[in-house]
Coordinates of C-alpha atoms and ligand atoms in Angstrom, one line a residue:
X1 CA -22.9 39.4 10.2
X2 CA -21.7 40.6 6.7
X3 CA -20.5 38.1 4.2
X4 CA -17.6 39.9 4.8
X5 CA -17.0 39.8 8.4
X6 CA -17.7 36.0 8.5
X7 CA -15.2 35.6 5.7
X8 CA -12.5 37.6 8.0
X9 CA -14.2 35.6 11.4
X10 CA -13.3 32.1 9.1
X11 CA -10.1 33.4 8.8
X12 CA -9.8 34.1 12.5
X13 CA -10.9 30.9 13.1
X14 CA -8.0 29.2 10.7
X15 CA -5.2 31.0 12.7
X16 CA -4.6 28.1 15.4
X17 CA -4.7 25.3 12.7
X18 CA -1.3 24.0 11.4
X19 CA -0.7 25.3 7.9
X20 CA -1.5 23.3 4.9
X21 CA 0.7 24.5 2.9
X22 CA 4.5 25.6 3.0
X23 CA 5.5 21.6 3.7
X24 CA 6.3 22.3 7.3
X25 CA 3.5 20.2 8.3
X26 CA 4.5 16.2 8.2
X27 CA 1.2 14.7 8.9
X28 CA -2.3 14.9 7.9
X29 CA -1.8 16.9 4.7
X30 CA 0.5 16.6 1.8
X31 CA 1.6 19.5 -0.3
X32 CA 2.4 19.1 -3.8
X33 CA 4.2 22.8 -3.6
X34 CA 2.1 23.7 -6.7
X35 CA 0.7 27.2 -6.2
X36 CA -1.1 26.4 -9.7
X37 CA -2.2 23.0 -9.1
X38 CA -3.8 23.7 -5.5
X39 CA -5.8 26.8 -7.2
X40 CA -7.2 25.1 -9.9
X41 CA -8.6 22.1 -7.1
X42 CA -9.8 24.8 -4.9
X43 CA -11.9 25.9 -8.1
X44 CA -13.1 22.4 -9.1
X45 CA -14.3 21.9 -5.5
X46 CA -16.4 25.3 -5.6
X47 CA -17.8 24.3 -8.9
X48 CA -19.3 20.9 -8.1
X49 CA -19.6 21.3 -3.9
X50 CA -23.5 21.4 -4.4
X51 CA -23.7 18.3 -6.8
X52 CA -24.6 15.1 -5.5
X53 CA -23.0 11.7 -6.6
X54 CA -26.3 9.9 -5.3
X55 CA -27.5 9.5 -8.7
X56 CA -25.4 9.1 -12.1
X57 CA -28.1 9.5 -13.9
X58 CA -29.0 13.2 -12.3
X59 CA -25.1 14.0 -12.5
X60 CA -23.8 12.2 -15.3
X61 CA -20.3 14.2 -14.9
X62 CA -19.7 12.7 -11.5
X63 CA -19.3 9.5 -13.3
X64 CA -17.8 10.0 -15.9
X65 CA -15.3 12.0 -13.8
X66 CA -15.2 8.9 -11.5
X67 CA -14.6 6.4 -14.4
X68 CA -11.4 8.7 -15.5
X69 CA -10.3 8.5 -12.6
X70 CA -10.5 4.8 -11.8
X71 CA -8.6 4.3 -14.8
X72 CA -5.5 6.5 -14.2
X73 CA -5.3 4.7 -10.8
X74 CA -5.6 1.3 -12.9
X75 CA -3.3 2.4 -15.0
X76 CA -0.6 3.4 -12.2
X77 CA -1.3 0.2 -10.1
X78 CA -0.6 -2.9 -12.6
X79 CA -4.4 -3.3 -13.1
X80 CA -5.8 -6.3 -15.3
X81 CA -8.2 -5.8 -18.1
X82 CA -11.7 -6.5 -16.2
X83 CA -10.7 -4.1 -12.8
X84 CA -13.3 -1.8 -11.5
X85 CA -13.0 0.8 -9.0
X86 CA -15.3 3.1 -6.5
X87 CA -14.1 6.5 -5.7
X88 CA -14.9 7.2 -1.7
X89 CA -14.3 9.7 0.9
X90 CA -10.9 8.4 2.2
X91 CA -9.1 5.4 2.9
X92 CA -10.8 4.7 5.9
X93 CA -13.9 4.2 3.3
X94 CA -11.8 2.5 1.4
X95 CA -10.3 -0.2 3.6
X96 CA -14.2 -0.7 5.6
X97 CA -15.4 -1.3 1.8
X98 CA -12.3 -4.0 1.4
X99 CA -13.3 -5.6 4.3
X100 CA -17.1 -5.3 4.2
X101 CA -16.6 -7.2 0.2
X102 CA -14.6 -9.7 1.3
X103 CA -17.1 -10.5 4.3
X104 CA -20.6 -10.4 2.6
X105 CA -18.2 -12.4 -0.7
X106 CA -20.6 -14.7 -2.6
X107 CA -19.6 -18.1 -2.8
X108 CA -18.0 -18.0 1.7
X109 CA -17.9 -20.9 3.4
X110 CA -20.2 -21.6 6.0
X111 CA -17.6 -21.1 8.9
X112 CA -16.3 -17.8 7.1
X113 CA -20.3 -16.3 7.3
X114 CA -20.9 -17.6 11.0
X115 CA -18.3 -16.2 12.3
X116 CA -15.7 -14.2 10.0
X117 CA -12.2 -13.4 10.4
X118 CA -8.9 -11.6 8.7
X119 CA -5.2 -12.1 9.6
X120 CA -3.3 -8.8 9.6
X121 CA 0.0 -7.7 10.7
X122 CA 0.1 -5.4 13.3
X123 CA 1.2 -3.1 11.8
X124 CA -1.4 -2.6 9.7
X125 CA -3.8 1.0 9.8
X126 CA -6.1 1.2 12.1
X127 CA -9.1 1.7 9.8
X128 CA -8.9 -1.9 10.1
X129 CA -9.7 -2.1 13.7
X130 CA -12.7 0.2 12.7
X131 CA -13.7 -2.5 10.0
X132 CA -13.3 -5.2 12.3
X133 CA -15.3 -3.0 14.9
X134 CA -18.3 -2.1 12.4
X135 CA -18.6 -5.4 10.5
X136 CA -18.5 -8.1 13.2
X137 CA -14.9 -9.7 11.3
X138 CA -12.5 -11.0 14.3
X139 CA -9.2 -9.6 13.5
X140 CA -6.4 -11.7 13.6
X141 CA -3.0 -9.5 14.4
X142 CA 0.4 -11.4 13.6
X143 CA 3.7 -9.6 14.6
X144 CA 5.2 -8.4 12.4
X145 CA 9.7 -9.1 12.2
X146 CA 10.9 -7.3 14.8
X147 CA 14.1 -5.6 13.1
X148 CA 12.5 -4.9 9.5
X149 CA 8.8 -4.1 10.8
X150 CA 7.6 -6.2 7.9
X151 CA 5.0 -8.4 7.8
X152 CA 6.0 -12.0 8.7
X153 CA 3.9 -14.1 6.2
X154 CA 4.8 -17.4 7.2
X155 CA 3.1 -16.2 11.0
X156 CA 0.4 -15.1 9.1
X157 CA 0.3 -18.5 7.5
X158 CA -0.1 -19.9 10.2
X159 CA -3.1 -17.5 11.7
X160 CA -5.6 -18.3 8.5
X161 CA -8.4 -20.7 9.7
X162 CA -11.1 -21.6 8.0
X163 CA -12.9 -18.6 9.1
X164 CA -10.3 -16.6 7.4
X165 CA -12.0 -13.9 4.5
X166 CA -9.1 -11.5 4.0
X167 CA -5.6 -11.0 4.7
X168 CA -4.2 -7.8 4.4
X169 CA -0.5 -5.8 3.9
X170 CA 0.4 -2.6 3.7
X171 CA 2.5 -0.4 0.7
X172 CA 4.0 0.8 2.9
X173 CA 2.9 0.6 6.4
X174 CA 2.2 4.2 7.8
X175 CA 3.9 3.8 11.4
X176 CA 7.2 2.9 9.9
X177 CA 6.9 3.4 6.2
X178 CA 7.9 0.1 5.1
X179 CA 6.4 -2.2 2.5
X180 CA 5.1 -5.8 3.5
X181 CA 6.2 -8.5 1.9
X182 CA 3.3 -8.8 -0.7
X183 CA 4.2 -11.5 -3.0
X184 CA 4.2 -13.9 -0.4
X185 CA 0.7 -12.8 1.4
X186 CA -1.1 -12.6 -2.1
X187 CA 1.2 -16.6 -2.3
X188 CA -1.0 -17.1 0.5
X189 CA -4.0 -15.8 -0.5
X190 CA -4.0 -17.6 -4.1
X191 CA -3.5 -21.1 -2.4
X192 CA -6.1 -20.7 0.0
X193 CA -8.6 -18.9 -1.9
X194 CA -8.7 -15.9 0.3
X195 CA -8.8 -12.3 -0.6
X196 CA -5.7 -10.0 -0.5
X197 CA -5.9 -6.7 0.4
X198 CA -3.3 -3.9 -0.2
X199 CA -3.4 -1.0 1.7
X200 CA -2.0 1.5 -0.3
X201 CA -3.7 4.6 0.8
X202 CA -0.6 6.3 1.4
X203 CA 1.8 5.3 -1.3
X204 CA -0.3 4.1 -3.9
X205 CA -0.1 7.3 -5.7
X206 CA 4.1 7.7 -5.4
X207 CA 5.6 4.1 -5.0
X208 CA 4.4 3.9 -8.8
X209 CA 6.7 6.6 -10.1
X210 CA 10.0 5.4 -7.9
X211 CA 12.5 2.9 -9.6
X212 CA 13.5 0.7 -6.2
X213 CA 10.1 -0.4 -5.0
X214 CA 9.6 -4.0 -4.8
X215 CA 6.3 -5.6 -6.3
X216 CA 3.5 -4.6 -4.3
X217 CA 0.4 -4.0 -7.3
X218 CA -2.1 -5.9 -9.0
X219 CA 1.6 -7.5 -11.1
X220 CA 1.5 -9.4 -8.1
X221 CA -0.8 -12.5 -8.9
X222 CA -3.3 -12.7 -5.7
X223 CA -4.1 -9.3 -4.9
X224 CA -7.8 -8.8 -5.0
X225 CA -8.1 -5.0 -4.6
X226 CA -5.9 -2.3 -3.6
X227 CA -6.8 1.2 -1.6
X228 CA -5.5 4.0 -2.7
X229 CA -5.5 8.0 -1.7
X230 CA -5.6 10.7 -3.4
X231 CA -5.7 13.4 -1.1
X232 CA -2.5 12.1 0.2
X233 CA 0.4 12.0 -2.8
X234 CA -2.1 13.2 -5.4
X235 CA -2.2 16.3 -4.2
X236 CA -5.7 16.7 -4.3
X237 CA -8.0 18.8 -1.9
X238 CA -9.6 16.2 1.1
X239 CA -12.2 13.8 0.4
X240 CA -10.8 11.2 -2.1
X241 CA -9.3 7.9 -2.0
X242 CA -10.0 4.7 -4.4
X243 CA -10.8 1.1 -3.6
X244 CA -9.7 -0.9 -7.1
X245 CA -11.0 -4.4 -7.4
X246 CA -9.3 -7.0 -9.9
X247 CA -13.0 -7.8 -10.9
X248 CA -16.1 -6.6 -11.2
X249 CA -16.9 -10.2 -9.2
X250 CA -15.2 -8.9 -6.2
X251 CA -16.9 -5.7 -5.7
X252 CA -20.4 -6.4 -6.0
X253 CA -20.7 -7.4 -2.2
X254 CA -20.1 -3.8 -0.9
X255 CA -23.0 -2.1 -3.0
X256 CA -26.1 -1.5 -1.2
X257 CA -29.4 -1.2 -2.6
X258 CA -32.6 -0.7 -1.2
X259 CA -35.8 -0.4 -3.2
X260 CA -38.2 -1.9 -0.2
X261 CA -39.6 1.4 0.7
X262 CA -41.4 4.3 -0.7
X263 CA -38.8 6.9 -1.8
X264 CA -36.2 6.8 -4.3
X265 CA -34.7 3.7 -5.0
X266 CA -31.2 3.7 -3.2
X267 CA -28.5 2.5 -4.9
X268 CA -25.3 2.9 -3.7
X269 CA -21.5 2.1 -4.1
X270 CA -20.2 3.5 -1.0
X271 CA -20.7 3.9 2.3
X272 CA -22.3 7.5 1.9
X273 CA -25.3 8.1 0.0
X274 CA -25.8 11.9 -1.1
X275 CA -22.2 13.1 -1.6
X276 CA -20.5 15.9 -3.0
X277 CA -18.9 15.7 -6.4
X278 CA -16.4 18.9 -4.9
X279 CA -13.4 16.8 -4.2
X280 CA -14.0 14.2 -6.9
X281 CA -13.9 17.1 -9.7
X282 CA -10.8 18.4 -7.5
X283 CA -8.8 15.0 -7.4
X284 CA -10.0 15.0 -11.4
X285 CA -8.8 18.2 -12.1
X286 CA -5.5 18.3 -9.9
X287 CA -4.6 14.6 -11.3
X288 CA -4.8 15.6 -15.3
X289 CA -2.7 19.1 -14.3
X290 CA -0.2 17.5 -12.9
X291 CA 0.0 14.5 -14.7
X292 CA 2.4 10.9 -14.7
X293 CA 5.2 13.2 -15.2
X294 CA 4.5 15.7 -12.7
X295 CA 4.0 13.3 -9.8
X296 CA 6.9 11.5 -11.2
X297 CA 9.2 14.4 -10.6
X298 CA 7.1 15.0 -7.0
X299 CA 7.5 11.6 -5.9
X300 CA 11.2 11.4 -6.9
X301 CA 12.0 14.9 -4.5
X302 CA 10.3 13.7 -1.7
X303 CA 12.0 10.1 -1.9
X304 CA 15.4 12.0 -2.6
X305 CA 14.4 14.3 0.7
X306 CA 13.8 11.6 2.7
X307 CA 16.6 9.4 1.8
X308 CA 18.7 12.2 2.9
X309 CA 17.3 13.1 5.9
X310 CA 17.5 9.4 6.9
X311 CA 21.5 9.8 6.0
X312 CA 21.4 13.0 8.4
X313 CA 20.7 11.3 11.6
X314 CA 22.2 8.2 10.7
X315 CA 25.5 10.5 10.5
X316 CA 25.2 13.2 12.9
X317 CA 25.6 12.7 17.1
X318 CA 21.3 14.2 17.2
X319 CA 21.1 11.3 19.6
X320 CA 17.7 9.9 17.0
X321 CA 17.2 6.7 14.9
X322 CA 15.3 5.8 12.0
X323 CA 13.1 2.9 13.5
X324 CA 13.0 1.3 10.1
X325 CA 14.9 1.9 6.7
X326 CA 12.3 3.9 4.5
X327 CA 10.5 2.2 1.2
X328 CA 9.2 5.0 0.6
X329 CA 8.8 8.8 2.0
X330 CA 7.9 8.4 5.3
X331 CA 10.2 8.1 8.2
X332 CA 9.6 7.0 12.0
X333 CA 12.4 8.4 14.4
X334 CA 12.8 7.5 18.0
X335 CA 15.5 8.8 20.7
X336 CA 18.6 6.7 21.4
X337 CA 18.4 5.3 25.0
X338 CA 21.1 7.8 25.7
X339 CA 19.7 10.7 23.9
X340 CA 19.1 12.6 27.2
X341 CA 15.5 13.7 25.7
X342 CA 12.1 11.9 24.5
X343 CA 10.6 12.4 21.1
X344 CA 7.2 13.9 22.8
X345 CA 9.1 16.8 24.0
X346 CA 11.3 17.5 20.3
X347 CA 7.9 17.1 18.8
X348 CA 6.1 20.2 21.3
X349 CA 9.4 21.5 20.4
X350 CA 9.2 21.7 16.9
X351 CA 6.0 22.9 17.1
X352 CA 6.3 25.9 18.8
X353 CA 8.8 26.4 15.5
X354 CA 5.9 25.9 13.2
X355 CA 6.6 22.3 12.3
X356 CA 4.6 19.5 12.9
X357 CA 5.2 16.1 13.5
X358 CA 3.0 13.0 15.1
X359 CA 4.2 10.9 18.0
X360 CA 3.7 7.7 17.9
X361 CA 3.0 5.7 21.3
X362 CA 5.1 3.1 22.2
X363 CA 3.7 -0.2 20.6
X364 CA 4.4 -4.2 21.2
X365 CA 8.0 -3.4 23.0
X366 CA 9.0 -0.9 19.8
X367 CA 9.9 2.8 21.1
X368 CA 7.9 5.9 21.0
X369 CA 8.9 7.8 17.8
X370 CA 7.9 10.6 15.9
X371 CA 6.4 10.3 12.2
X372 CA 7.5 12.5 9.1
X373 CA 5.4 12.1 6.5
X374 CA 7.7 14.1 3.4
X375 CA 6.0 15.4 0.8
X376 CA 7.7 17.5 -2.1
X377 CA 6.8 20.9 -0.5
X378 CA 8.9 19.4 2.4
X379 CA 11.6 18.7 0.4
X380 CA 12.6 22.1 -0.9
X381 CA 13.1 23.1 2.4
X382 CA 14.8 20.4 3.5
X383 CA 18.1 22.3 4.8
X384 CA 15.2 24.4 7.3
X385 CA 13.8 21.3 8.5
X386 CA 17.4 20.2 9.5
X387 CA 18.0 23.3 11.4
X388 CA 14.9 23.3 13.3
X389 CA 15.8 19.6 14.4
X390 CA 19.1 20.5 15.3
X391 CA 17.9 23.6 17.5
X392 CA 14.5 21.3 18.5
X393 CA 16.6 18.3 19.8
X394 CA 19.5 21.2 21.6
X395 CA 15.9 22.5 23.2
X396 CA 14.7 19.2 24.6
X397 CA 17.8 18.2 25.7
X398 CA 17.9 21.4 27.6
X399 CA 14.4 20.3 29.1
X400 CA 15.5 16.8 29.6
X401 CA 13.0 14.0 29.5
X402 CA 9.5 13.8 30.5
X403 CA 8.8 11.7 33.3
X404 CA 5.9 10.1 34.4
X405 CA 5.3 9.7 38.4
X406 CA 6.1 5.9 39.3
X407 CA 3.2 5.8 41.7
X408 CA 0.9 7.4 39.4
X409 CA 2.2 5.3 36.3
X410 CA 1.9 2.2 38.4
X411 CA -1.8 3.0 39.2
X412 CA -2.3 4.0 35.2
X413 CA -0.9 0.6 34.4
X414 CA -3.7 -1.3 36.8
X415 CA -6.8 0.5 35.6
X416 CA -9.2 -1.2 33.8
X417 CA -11.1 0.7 31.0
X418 CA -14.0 -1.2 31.0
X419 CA -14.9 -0.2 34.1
X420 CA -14.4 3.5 34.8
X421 CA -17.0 6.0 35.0
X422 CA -18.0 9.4 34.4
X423 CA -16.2 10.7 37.4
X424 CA -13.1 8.9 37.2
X425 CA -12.4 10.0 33.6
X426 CA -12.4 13.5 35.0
X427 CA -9.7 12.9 37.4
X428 CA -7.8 10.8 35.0
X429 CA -8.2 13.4 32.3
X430 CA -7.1 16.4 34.8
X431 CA -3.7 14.2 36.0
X432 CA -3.0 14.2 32.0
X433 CA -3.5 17.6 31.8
X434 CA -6.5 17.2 29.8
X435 CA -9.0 18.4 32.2
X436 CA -11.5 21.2 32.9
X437 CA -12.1 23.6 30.5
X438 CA -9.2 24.6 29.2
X439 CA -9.8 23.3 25.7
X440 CA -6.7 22.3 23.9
X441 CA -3.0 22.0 25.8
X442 CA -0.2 24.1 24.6
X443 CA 2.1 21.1 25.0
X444 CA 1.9 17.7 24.3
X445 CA 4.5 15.7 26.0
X446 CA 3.8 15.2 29.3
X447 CA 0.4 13.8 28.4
X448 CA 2.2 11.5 25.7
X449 CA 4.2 10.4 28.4
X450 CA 0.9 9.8 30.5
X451 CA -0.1 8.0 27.8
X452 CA 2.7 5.6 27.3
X453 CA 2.4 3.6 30.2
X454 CA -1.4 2.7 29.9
X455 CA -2.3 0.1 27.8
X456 CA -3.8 0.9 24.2
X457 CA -7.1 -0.3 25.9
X458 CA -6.6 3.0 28.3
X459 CA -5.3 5.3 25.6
X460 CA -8.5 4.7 23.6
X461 CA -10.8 4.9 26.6
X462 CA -9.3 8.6 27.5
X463 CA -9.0 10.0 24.5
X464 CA -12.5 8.9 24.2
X465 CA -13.4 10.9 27.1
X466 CA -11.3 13.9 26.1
X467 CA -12.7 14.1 22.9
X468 CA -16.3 14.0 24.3
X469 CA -15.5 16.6 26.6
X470 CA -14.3 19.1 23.8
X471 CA -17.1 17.9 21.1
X472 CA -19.8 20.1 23.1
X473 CA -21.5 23.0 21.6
X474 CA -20.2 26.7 22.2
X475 CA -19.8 30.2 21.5
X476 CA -17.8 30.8 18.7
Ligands
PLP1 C1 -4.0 7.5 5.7 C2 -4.0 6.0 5.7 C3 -5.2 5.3 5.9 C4 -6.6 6.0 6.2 O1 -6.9 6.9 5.4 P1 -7.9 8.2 5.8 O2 -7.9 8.9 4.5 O3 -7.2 8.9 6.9 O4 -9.2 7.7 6.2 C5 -5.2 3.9 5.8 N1 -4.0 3.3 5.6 C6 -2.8 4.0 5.4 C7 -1.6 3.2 5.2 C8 -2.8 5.4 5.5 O5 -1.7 6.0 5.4

């Protein structure tokens, strides 16, 4: 093939995938709306895709770049003289990098190295179950209040031990877009000498620039790092978040060397080792263009956006509630027990209008709901988005609900994950509609449904499957 042709055959290839741009897409990416902005990080990302940020010393623009950047986030996020900060791949990086500090910490107890543990709300991202998963730390989940979906720090009080090494909130939580209470965790934190994590990935980069957050930074006395992303409210092409310490004390324990072999010495202060400078030189470039006052005027249209969207179901007979009030731009919505439709169906009905939202599973007695993440692309077309609700939600109705067999949701509920093999996946899988060959389902909602009445034990265990039977290799 031509250079040519596989350029047209990418393209091909690109036609099924949501659009990342135009703001009609409420998950996974975030679009500033910025012809401009999104040009000139496509550009940096050419220019530096081949560097590697495995050694400084080789690439001295990748840290200096990095060191920029660091400090803008500083800068935003209430930082003390003394912070430091890594630039990773993503918040998932990020928070495993939290977690992984706080573990290997110099100075733990015995009890916190034998056998290590971190209270969390529930509510908190799961790149924290991954941490937990990957780095041997028991997590400790403490519900959160059941009306406000914030953390509930005097529970969480109560859940440290002396195995504790972390506790953890979110700014703001990404299921319901609220912000935990942090003065009182990093209260916590500072009387019982543990660390205090704030996981900030998604709003560290827009709760700075609106006027009614509450204190959720490094002002608050007993946060020890913050995670921050900016390939979420920055704006900036994928691949970039930033873990900020308050000291340079407290980050030492996730950088890795190893000189005990016969190559290179490795030295490194992430989880990857050779990495492309690409989306660090895009998150550098976009961040300058667009600047304080730029994302001051993004973040201010999406909160304005999404305040009024919130005042649009709140007032209109759609038959869907806002599971929480929003702190910042992101909004959960579930169906009134009346509605006469399920969110899994308005979401596969929305999509076939070329929107996309995320449902969210049903969760410690909440409801399923869908998420809307609203970025400022969203926001100018905000009276579209309302239409397409209104014509989604007459659709579903139309539909009705989704139901799931009693006998075949009673069975679902007694399966136990650990113990299914191969062969039963298969069956399970082609109930769901998930089976066979035939790749990726038009619709979504009957499987949600399916999915809803197993246990988050089951859910993981087949999607698992799923996802192992479509990861094989094939034709293009
Ligand atoms: C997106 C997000 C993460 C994880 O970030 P990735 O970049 O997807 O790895 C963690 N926490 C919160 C609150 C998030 O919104």
């Amino acid at each position: 093939m031509t250079a040519q042709e596989i350029l047209a055959r990418l393209r091909a290839l690109g036609e099924r995938d949501v659009p990342t741009q135009g703001g009609r897409t409420l998950s996974y990416v975030y679009d500033s709306g910025l012809a401009e902005a999104d040009e000139l990080g496509r550009s940096a990302l050419g220019m530096y895709a081949g560097t590697n940020g495995l050694d400084p010393t080789a690439f001295p623009s990748l840290l200096a770049m990095e060191n920029d950047l660091v400090a803008m986030a500083g800068g935003l996020l209430g930082a003390p003289a003394g912070f430091v900060g890594s630039v990773t791949s993503g918040g998932t990086e990020s928070i495993l990098l939290a977690v992984l500090a706080a573990r290997d910490a110099h100075g733990a107890t015995e009890a916190q190295r034998a056998a290590p543990s971190m209270v969390l709300p529930t509510t908190s991202h799961a790149a924290f179950h991954k941490a937990a998963h990957y780095f041997g730390v028991r997590p400790v989940f403490v519900d959160v209040d059941p009306d406000s979906h914030r953390a509930d720090a005097d529970a969480m009080a109560a859940a440290i031990d002396d195995t504790t090494i972390l506790l953890v909130g979110s700014a703001p939580s990404y299921a319901h877009g609220v912000i935990d209470p942090i003065p009182a965790i990093a209260a916590l934190g500072r009387e019982r000498g543990i660390r205090v994590h704030v996981d900030a990935c998604i709003g560290g980069w827009l709760l700075p620039f609106l006027d009614d957050a509450p204190p959720w930074h490094f002002a608050v006395d007993g946060v020890s790092s913050i995670s921050v992303d900016l390939h979420k409210y920055g704006y900036t092409p994928k691949g970039v978040s930033i873990l900020l310490h308050r000291d340079a004390a407290l980050r030492r324990s996730h950088f890795f060397a190893a000189a005990d072999w016969p190559g290179y010495t490795m030295l490194n202060t992430t989880m990857q080792s050779t990495k492309s400078g690409g989306p660090l030189a895009a998150a550098w470039a976009v961040s300058r263009f667009i600047g304080i006052d730029g994302y001051r005027d993004l973040a201010r249209v999406a909160r304005r956006a999404t305040l009024d969207l919130a005042h649009v179901i709140a007032a209109e007979p759609l038959g869907l509630s806002v599971v929480a009030e929003p702190d910042s731009t992101l909004l959960a919505l579930a169906a009134s027990p009346d509605a006469g439709f399920d969110v899994f169906t308005l979401a596969d009905e929305m999509h076939s209008r070329g929107w996309l939202l995320s449902p969210q599973l049903p969760f410690r007695g909440g409801p399923a709901s869908v998420h809307l993440s609203l970025c400022a692309a969203t926001a100018a077309r905000l009276p579209e988005l309302l239409e397409v609700l209104r014509a989604s939600v007459a659709a579903a109705r139309a539909t009705g609900p989704v139901s799931v067999d009693p006998a075949i949701g009673a069975a679902v509920s007694q399966l136990d994950p650990a113990h299914l093999d191969d062969a039963t996946f298969d069956v399970l899988l082609a109930m769901a509609g998930l089976g066979g060959s035939a790749g990726l389902p038009e619709r979504m909602a009957q499987i949600n449904a399916l999915l809803a009445v197993a246990e988050p034990a089951l859910r993981e265990a087949l999607l698992l499957a799923f996802i192992d039977r479509l990861a094989r290799p094939q034709e293009l």
